[in-house]
Coordinates of C-alpha atoms in Angstrom, one line a residue:
Q279 CA 94.5 -114.2 -174.3
V280 CA 92.3 -116.6 -176.2
K281 CA 89.0 -117.8 -174.8
V282 CA 87.0 -120.7 -176.3
E283 CA 83.4 -121.0 -175.2
E284 CA 80.8 -123.7 -176.0
S285 CA 77.1 -123.8 -175.5
G286 CA 74.0 -125.7 -176.4
G287 CA 74.3 -128.9 -174.4
E288 CA 71.3 -130.0 -172.6
L289 CA 69.2 -133.1 -171.7
V290 CA 67.5 -134.5 -174.8
Q291 CA 65.5 -137.8 -175.6
A292 CA 67.0 -140.5 -178.0
G293 CA 66.2 -139.7 -181.5
G294 CA 66.3 -135.9 -180.7
S295 CA 68.5 -133.2 -182.0
L296 CA 70.8 -130.5 -180.5
R297 CA 73.0 -127.7 -181.9
L298 CA 76.2 -126.9 -180.2
S299 CA 78.0 -123.6 -180.8
C300 CA 81.6 -122.6 -180.1
T301 CA 83.3 -119.2 -180.3
A302 CA 87.0 -118.6 -180.0
S303 CA 87.8 -114.9 -179.2
G304 CA 91.0 -113.1 -178.7
R305 CA 92.4 -109.7 -179.8
T306 CA 94.5 -111.1 -182.4
F307 CA 93.5 -114.8 -182.6
S308 CA 93.0 -116.4 -186.0
A309 CA 92.2 -120.1 -186.3
Y310 CA 92.8 -122.4 -189.1
A311 CA 90.5 -125.1 -187.9
M312 CA 88.1 -126.0 -185.2
G313 CA 86.8 -129.1 -183.9
W314 CA 84.6 -131.0 -181.5
Y315 CA 85.7 -133.7 -179.1
R316 CA 83.7 -135.5 -176.4
Q317 CA 84.4 -137.4 -173.2
A318 CA 82.0 -139.8 -171.6
P319 CA 82.3 -140.8 -168.0
G320 CA 85.1 -143.3 -167.5
K321 CA 86.3 -142.9 -170.9
E322 CA 89.2 -141.0 -172.7
R323 CA 88.4 -137.9 -174.7
E324 CA 87.6 -138.8 -178.4
F325 CA 87.5 -137.0 -181.7
V326 CA 84.1 -136.1 -183.1
A327 CA 84.5 -133.8 -185.9
Q328 CA 86.8 -131.1 -187.4
I329 CA 86.5 -128.4 -190.0
R330 CA 89.4 -126.6 -191.7
W331 CA 89.4 -123.2 -193.2
S332 CA 91.0 -124.5 -196.4
G333 CA 91.8 -127.7 -198.2
S334 CA 89.6 -130.4 -199.8
P335 CA 88.1 -132.1 -198.1
N336 CA 88.2 -129.9 -195.2
I337 CA 85.8 -131.8 -192.8
D338 CA 86.4 -134.9 -191.0
Y339 CA 84.0 -137.0 -188.8
A340 CA 84.3 -139.9 -186.5
D341 CA 82.7 -143.0 -187.8
S342 CA 80.4 -143.1 -184.9
V343 CA 78.8 -139.8 -185.9
K344 CA 78.8 -139.9 -189.6
G345 CA 75.5 -139.2 -191.2
R346 CA 74.0 -137.9 -188.0
F347 CA 76.3 -135.0 -186.9
T348 CA 77.2 -132.0 -189.3
I349 CA 79.9 -129.5 -188.5
S350 CA 79.9 -126.1 -189.9
R351 CA 81.4 -122.7 -189.3
D352 CA 80.6 -119.0 -189.6
I353 CA 82.9 -117.5 -192.3
R354 CA 82.9 -114.2 -190.5
G355 CA 84.8 -115.3 -187.5
N356 CA 86.0 -118.1 -185.4
T357 CA 82.8 -119.7 -184.6
A358 CA 81.8 -123.4 -185.3
Y359 CA 78.7 -125.4 -184.7
L360 CA 77.9 -129.0 -184.4
Q361 CA 74.4 -130.1 -185.6
M362 CA 73.5 -133.4 -183.8
N363 CA 70.6 -135.4 -185.2
N364 CA 69.2 -138.8 -184.2
L365 CA 71.0 -138.7 -180.9
K366 CA 71.7 -142.0 -179.1
P367 CA 72.3 -142.6 -175.4
E368 CA 75.9 -143.4 -176.3
D369 CA 76.3 -139.9 -177.4
T370 CA 76.1 -138.8 -173.8
A371 CA 79.3 -136.9 -172.9
V372 CA 80.8 -133.5 -172.3
Y373 CA 81.6 -132.1 -175.6
Y374 CA 84.7 -129.9 -175.9
C375 CA 85.5 -127.4 -178.7
S376 CA 89.0 -127.1 -180.0
A377 CA 90.4 -124.1 -181.7
H378 CA 93.5 -124.6 -183.8
H379 CA 96.0 -121.7 -184.1
H380 CA 98.5 -121.6 -187.2
S381 CA 101.3 -122.0 -184.7
G382 CA 100.1 -125.5 -183.9
F383 CA 98.8 -124.7 -180.4
I384 CA 95.3 -125.9 -179.7
Y385 CA 93.0 -124.0 -177.4
W386 CA 90.1 -125.8 -175.6
G387 CA 86.9 -124.8 -174.1
Q388 CA 85.5 -125.8 -170.8
G389 CA 82.9 -128.2 -172.4
T390 CA 79.2 -128.5 -172.4
Q391 CA 77.1 -131.4 -171.1
V392 CA 75.0 -133.4 -173.6
T393 CA 72.9 -136.1 -172.1
V394 CA 70.7 -138.3 -174.2
S395 CA 68.0 -140.3 -172.3
S396 CA 66.7 -143.6 -173.6

């Protein structure tokens, strides 16, 4: 069984920074990519960033976060991070981590709340 867990969400003032973490664990699980999505109240879930273990380029960002957010990974395992700088109130959302298996199946975490106050 694969478990995806996010952490790091909290209340922060506009202009501040947060670092989200995500770990995918499972006895035989091996991801080839991990990503971050977010869902604000009353809106659909949207793509934020993705990092792939291979390929060039291997990172994608949504236009809304380019230059402010940085996705990275721990090469030792299935762990990804999202460094968020210069946060804006419109970044307020539940942030979900996705772990992409080679089979094509995507595992999701339960989400972590990020709230940016103005």
